[in-house]
Short mmCIF file of C-alpha atoms (C1' of nucleotides) in Angstrom, two decimals:
data_model
loop_
_atom_site.label_atom_id
_atom_site.label_comp_id
_atom_site.label_asym_id
_atom_site.label_seq_id
_atom_site.Cartn_x
_atom_site.Cartn_y
_atom_site.Cartn_z
CA MET H 1 112.35 82.32 111.60
CA GLU H 2 108.69 82.64 110.54
CA LYS H 3 106.09 84.76 112.41
CA LYS H 4 104.34 81.91 113.88
CA ASP H 5 107.56 80.67 115.54
CA VAL H 6 108.40 84.18 116.69
CA LEU H 7 104.96 84.50 118.07
CA SER H 8 105.21 81.02 120.05
CA ALA H 9 108.70 81.88 121.21
CA LEU H 10 107.47 85.21 122.70
CA ALA H 11 104.36 83.43 124.15
CA ALA H 12 106.50 81.18 125.95
CA LEU H 13 108.80 83.67 127.34
CA SER H 14 106.10 86.11 128.32
CA GLN H 15 105.16 83.88 131.57
CA GLU H 16 107.20 84.44 134.48
CA THR H 17 108.09 80.84 135.52
CA ARG H 18 108.97 80.00 131.99
CA LEU H 19 111.24 83.24 131.54
CA ASP H 20 112.98 82.23 134.89
CA ILE H 21 113.25 78.59 133.61
CA PHE H 22 114.81 79.97 130.20
CA ARG H 23 117.19 82.21 131.86
CA LEU H 24 118.43 79.66 134.22
CA LEU H 25 119.11 77.54 131.44
CA VAL H 26 120.82 79.99 129.39
CA GLN H 27 122.84 80.90 132.40
CA ALA H 28 123.57 77.09 132.80
CA GLY H 29 125.07 76.97 129.40
CA PRO H 30 125.02 74.25 126.77
CA ASP H 31 125.09 71.46 129.46
CA GLY H 32 121.67 72.67 130.81
CA ARG H 33 120.10 71.42 133.96
CA ALA H 34 117.87 68.17 135.12
CA ALA H 35 114.21 68.83 135.55
CA GLY H 36 114.65 68.17 139.16
CA ALA H 37 117.27 70.56 139.61
CA ILE H 38 115.26 73.38 137.91
CA ALA H 39 112.28 72.44 140.17
CA GLU H 40 114.36 72.76 143.29
CA THR H 41 116.09 75.99 142.15
CA LEU H 42 112.96 77.60 141.21
CA ALA H 43 110.44 76.00 143.75
CA VAL H 44 108.02 74.75 141.38
CA THR H 45 106.04 71.62 141.51
CA PRO H 46 107.26 68.77 139.24
CA ALA H 47 104.05 68.75 137.30
CA THR H 48 103.83 72.61 136.92
CA LEU H 49 107.70 72.56 135.56
CA SER H 50 107.09 69.70 133.47
CA PHE H 51 104.06 71.90 131.60
CA HIS H 52 106.42 74.73 131.27
CA LEU H 53 109.17 72.80 130.02
CA THR H 54 106.89 71.24 127.39
CA GLN H 55 105.89 74.75 126.28
CA LEU H 56 109.27 76.03 126.04
CA THR H 57 110.19 72.77 124.09
CA HIS H 58 107.37 73.27 121.47
CA ALA H 59 108.40 76.88 121.04
CA GLY H 60 111.66 75.44 120.26
CA LEU H 61 113.66 77.45 122.88
CA ILE H 62 114.87 74.38 124.80
CA VAL H 63 116.07 70.99 124.04
CA GLN H 64 115.80 67.84 126.14
CA ARG H 65 118.26 65.01 126.59
CA ARG H 66 118.32 61.96 128.90
CA GLU H 67 121.11 61.29 131.17
CA GLY H 68 120.54 58.20 133.42
CA ARG H 69 116.90 58.54 134.94
CA SER H 70 117.19 62.42 134.58
CA LEU H 71 116.02 64.58 131.65
CA PHE H 72 118.38 67.40 131.00
CA TYR H 73 117.14 70.67 129.32
CA SER H 74 119.24 73.20 127.72
CA ALA H 75 118.64 76.57 125.90
CA ASP H 76 118.73 76.58 122.18
CA PHE H 77 120.90 79.62 121.48
CA ASP H 78 120.46 79.46 117.77
CA ARG H 79 116.66 79.87 118.18
CA MET H 80 117.15 82.48 120.81
CA ASN H 81 119.47 84.43 118.34
CA GLY H 82 116.83 83.99 115.86
CA LEU H 83 114.22 85.70 117.82
CA VAL H 84 116.31 88.59 118.91
CA GLY H 85 117.29 88.93 115.29
CA PHE H 86 113.83 88.84 114.15
CA LEU H 87 112.90 91.76 116.53
CA ALA H 88 116.04 93.70 115.82
CA GLU H 89 115.78 92.90 111.86
CA ASN H 90 112.06 94.41 112.03
CA CYS H 91 112.82 97.24 114.05
CA CYS H 92 114.52 98.98 110.85
CA GLY H 93 111.78 98.00 108.43
CA CYS H 94 112.57 100.90 105.83
CA PRO H 95 115.38 100.36 103.59
CA ALA H 96 116.30 103.85 103.29
CA ASN H 97 117.28 103.66 106.84
CA PRO H 98 120.24 101.66 107.47
CA VAL H 99 121.09 100.71 111.09
CA THR H 100 123.39 98.33 113.02
CA CYS H 101 121.64 95.46 114.10
CA VAL H 102 124.04 92.57 115.22
CA PRO H 103 122.89 90.54 118.14
CA VAL H 104 124.97 87.54 118.40
CA CYS H 105 125.31 85.02 121.26
CA ALA H 106 127.59 82.10 121.19
CA PRO H 107 128.49 80.49 124.33
CA SER H 108 131.44 78.32 124.15
CA PRO H 109 130.56 74.69 125.11
CA LYS H 110 132.39 74.83 128.66
CA ALA H 111 131.09 78.31 129.64
CA ALA H 112 129.02 77.29 132.65
CA ASN H 113 131.32 74.33 133.61
CA ALA H 114 133.51 73.94 136.68
CA PRO H 115 137.15 73.48 135.55
CA GLY H 116 137.62 69.86 134.80
CA GLU H 117 134.20 68.79 133.76
CA THR H 118 133.69 66.73 130.51
CA ASN H 119 131.84 68.08 127.54
CA ASP H 120 131.36 66.53 124.09
CA ARG H 121 128.50 69.15 122.71
CA THR H 122 130.10 71.78 120.69
CA ALA H 123 127.64 72.44 118.10
CA LEU H 124 126.58 76.10 118.88
CA GLU H 125 128.07 78.89 116.81
CA ALA H 126 126.91 82.31 116.03
CA SER H 127 123.81 82.23 113.72
CA VAL H 128 122.78 85.78 112.88
CA MET O 1 114.69 97.43 131.97
CA GLU O 2 113.51 95.33 134.96
CA LYS O 3 112.21 91.93 134.66
CA LYS O 4 108.52 92.91 135.10
CA ASP O 5 108.83 95.24 132.13
CA VAL O 6 110.26 92.79 129.96
CA LEU O 7 107.67 90.19 130.89
CA SER O 8 104.88 92.66 130.01
CA ALA O 9 106.63 93.63 126.80
CA LEU O 10 106.83 90.04 125.98
CA ALA O 11 103.27 89.53 126.96
CA ALA O 12 102.12 92.40 124.68
CA LEU O 13 104.25 91.16 121.77
CA SER O 14 103.07 87.62 121.98
CA GLN O 15 99.62 88.07 120.55
CA GLU O 16 99.27 88.21 116.89
CA THR O 17 97.23 91.05 116.36
CA ARG O 18 99.49 93.04 118.52
CA LEU O 19 102.73 91.85 117.06
CA ASP O 20 101.15 92.99 113.80
CA ILE O 21 100.28 96.36 115.29
CA PHE O 22 103.75 96.75 116.61
CA ARG O 23 105.50 95.96 113.54
CA LEU O 24 103.26 98.15 111.44
CA LEU O 25 104.01 101.07 113.86
CA VAL O 26 107.73 100.08 113.63
CA GLN O 27 107.80 100.37 110.07
CA ALA O 28 105.59 103.49 110.06
CA GLY O 29 108.54 104.97 111.81
CA PRO O 30 108.50 107.84 114.48
CA ASP O 31 105.36 109.52 112.97
CA GLY O 32 103.34 106.35 113.57
CA ARG O 33 99.70 105.93 112.45
CA ALA O 34 96.23 107.11 113.45
CA ALA O 35 94.11 104.53 115.08
CA GLY O 36 91.68 104.39 112.31
CA ALA O 37 94.44 103.94 109.67
CA ILE O 38 95.60 100.86 111.72
CA ALA O 39 92.25 99.43 112.19
CA GLU O 40 91.71 99.63 108.38
CA THR O 41 95.25 98.27 107.44
CA LEU O 42 94.94 95.29 109.75
CA ALA O 43 91.23 94.74 109.36
CA VAL O 44 90.30 94.91 113.17
CA THR O 45 87.20 96.38 114.87
CA PRO O 46 88.03 99.71 116.64
CA ALA O 47 87.07 98.31 119.75
CA THR O 48 89.38 95.30 119.63
CA LEU O 49 92.14 97.46 118.12
CA SER O 50 91.70 100.04 121.21
CA PHE O 51 92.16 97.20 123.57
CA HIS O 52 95.40 96.07 122.10
CA LEU O 53 96.56 99.60 121.67
CA THR O 54 95.93 99.88 125.35
CA GLN O 55 97.96 96.69 126.11
CA LEU O 56 100.78 97.88 124.13
CA THR O 57 100.83 101.38 125.68
CA HIS O 58 100.86 99.85 129.16
CA ALA O 59 103.69 97.54 128.09
CA GLY O 60 105.44 100.94 127.07
CA LEU O 61 106.01 99.68 123.54
CA ILE O 62 103.96 102.62 121.93
CA VAL O 63 103.18 106.02 122.52
CA GLN O 64 100.14 108.17 121.80
CA ARG O 65 99.67 111.66 120.69
CA ARG O 66 96.64 113.47 119.52
CA GLU O 67 96.44 115.17 115.90
CA GLY O 68 93.13 116.76 115.30
CA ARG O 69 90.50 114.25 116.05
CA SER O 70 92.73 111.34 115.43
CA LEU O 71 94.97 109.51 117.99
CA PHE O 72 98.30 108.53 116.35
CA TYR O 73 100.35 105.75 117.73
CA SER O 74 104.14 105.08 117.11
CA ALA O 75 106.40 102.72 118.31
CA ASP O 76 108.81 103.41 121.37
CA PHE O 77 112.17 102.22 119.80
CA ASP O 78 114.26 102.83 123.07
CA ARG O 79 111.79 100.56 124.80
CA MET O 80 112.03 98.13 121.82
CA ASN O 81 115.94 98.39 122.18
CA GLY O 82 115.75 97.67 125.71
CA LEU O 83 113.88 94.60 125.47
CA VAL O 84 116.23 93.17 122.78
CA GLY O 85 119.11 94.31 124.59
CA PHE O 86 117.73 92.46 127.72
CA LEU O 87 117.44 89.07 125.92
CA ALA O 88 120.71 89.73 124.01
CA GLU O 89 122.33 90.50 127.50
CA ASN O 90 121.18 87.55 129.20
CA CYS O 91 121.69 85.26 126.61
CA CYS O 92 125.56 85.38 127.52
CA GLY O 93 125.05 85.16 131.47
CA CYS O 94 128.48 83.74 132.25
CA PRO O 95 131.34 86.46 132.66
CA ALA O 96 133.90 83.88 131.64
CA ASN O 97 132.15 83.94 128.22
CA PRO O 98 132.57 87.09 126.44
CA VAL O 99 130.24 87.50 123.18
CA THR O 100 129.27 90.22 120.98
CA CYS O 101 125.77 91.37 121.77
CA VAL O 102 125.04 94.82 120.04
CA PRO O 103 121.32 95.06 119.01
CA VAL O 104 120.91 98.87 118.04
CA CYS O 105 117.90 100.37 116.18
CA ALA O 106 117.70 103.94 115.84
CA PRO O 107 115.65 105.09 112.79
CA SER O 108 116.10 108.42 111.61
CA PRO O 109 113.03 110.74 112.15
CA LYS O 110 112.16 110.89 108.31
CA ALA O 111 112.75 107.24 107.64
CA ALA O 112 108.97 106.27 106.82
CA ASN O 113 107.98 109.79 105.20
CA ALA O 114 107.38 110.45 101.42
CA PRO O 115 109.80 113.13 100.61
CA GLY O 116 108.60 116.54 101.45
CA GLU O 117 106.77 115.72 104.48
CA THR O 118 107.53 117.82 107.66
CA ASN O 119 108.43 116.09 110.96
CA ASP O 120 109.85 118.03 114.12
CA ARG O 121 110.51 114.71 116.39
CA THR O 122 114.22 113.74 116.52
CA ALA O 123 114.63 112.22 119.89
CA LEU O 124 115.34 108.79 118.89
CA GLU O 125 118.95 107.55 119.22
CA ALA O 126 120.77 104.37 119.93
CA SER O 127 120.12 103.35 123.48
CA VAL O 128 122.25 100.12 124.07
"C1'" DT N 1 74.94 124.44 119.71
"C1'" DC N 2 74.19 120.82 116.58
"C1'" DT N 3 76.13 117.14 113.72
"C1'" DA N 4 79.44 114.19 112.16
"C1'" DT N 5 83.81 111.90 112.89
"C1'" DA N 6 87.53 109.38 115.67
"C1'" DT N 7 88.09 106.39 119.18
"C1'" DT N 8 87.40 104.53 123.95
"C1'" DT N 9 84.68 102.19 127.29
"C1'" DT N 10 81.41 98.82 128.98
"C1'" DG N 11 79.33 94.44 129.26
"C1'" DA N 12 78.97 89.82 128.00
"C1'" DT N 13 80.98 85.73 126.03
"C1'" DA N 14 84.00 81.98 124.40
"C1'" DA N 15 88.47 80.26 124.69
"C1'" DT N 16 93.02 79.77 126.47
"C1'" DT N 17 96.19 79.29 130.40
"C1'" DG N 18 98.37 78.12 134.93
"C1'" DT N 19 98.18 75.20 138.76
"C1'" DT N 20 97.89 71.11 141.52
"C1'" DG N 21 97.02 66.32 143.35
"C1'" DA N 22 96.89 61.66 141.72
"C1'" DA N 23 98.12 58.26 138.58
"C1'" DT N 24 101.49 56.63 134.80
"C1'" DT N 25 105.64 55.77 132.32
"C1'" DG N 26 110.57 55.01 131.95
"C1'" DT N 27 115.15 54.00 134.24
"C1'" DT N 28 118.50 52.17 137.34
"C1'" DG N 29 120.36 48.85 140.74
"C1'" DT N 30 119.69 44.79 143.48
"C1'" DA T 1 111.25 40.62 138.79
"C1'" DC T 2 111.23 44.21 142.10
"C1'" DA T 3 111.70 48.58 144.60
"C1'" DA T 4 113.06 53.25 144.52
"C1'" DC T 5 113.64 57.26 142.09
"C1'" DA T 6 112.78 60.98 138.07
"C1'" DA T 7 109.69 62.83 135.45
"C1'" DT T 8 105.38 63.35 132.64
"C1'" DT T 9 100.54 62.93 131.99
"C1'" DC T 10 95.73 63.19 133.49
"C1'" DA T 11 91.46 65.69 135.15
"C1'" DA T 12 89.81 69.36 137.20
"C1'" DC T 13 89.39 74.04 138.39
"C1'" DA T 14 90.19 79.17 138.80
"C1'" DA T 15 91.80 82.97 136.56
"C1'" DT T 16 93.05 85.50 132.64
"C1'" DT T 17 92.31 86.92 127.69
"C1'" DA T 18 90.55 88.17 123.06
"C1'" DT T 19 86.61 89.57 120.92
"C1'" DC T 20 82.45 92.19 119.38
"C1'" DA T 21 78.02 95.06 119.49
"C1'" DA T 22 76.34 98.89 121.82
"C1'" DA T 23 76.79 102.95 124.46
"C1'" DA T 24 79.89 106.78 125.77
"C1'" DT T 25 83.45 110.49 125.19
"C1'" DA T 26 86.32 113.85 122.86
"C1'" DT T 27 87.38 116.72 118.86
"C1'" DA T 28 86.25 119.54 114.71
"C1'" DG T 29 83.45 122.25 111.54
"C1'" DA T 30 79.12 124.79 110.04
#
DNA sequence: TCTATATTTTGATAATTGTTGAATTGTTGT
DNA sequence: ACAACAATTCAACAATTATCAAAATATAGA
């Protein structure tokens, strides 16, 4: 992950509404949430939400998919791990100073689902 | 670490000059660097640097101390660990989904020094 | 105390950002 | 094709941010 990417990820997350959105999606797990549902949960205007979703998407932190007329957004856990990894990695700059930096976040696909739901996305594994 | 603090830390780090400053200080180790030295290394005007150092300080990411007529700034590794910890911690929201999230960065006091330098600050240990 | 050095504060300016109502695009079901 | 729904894009505005030159503050040494 390059500095430019880290910078835009940090910029995206440094805004309260966006941090809320991101954490909501992180907690929602790989399935994510429809834009409308996010707007309702966080009490944000559709236009405002859309603006922030775009920012988060451009920062690579979330991903969009369509399901019927709804657009679902979900957190990109790989990117998230990359960001944490970058910060952790660089907190130990000096090679003469070995430390343990092992942030690994790999939710299983069904993590946020009620029992019995279907789910065919599986791609997320540890990346650090 | 509260959301408010995370937010201001992220805001502080989401600006290129400040990210550069912070990483420079992280690499400099617990001793830190004089403001003037930072300004020279990063080619930033004193006024601009001072502005950013204030932001980073208010965000709790760096600490100031005086040494002669110079003001030395150094990274607050505890706070840094707290931030990474917060992000890592919340990347696994669902309790039914146990993962390994253990970012730990604890530089030894002499990490960035040339052999033979003195150093009496020792307080930094793992905090996560 | 006077002078030089190190850094911060001030004031002004240009650029970026967050927000909203209104209009637009895309999708579904009839 | 049409009406209803979901979300985005547009245009405009207020607020915040980054930057620098110049003035002010603090420390050290002669």
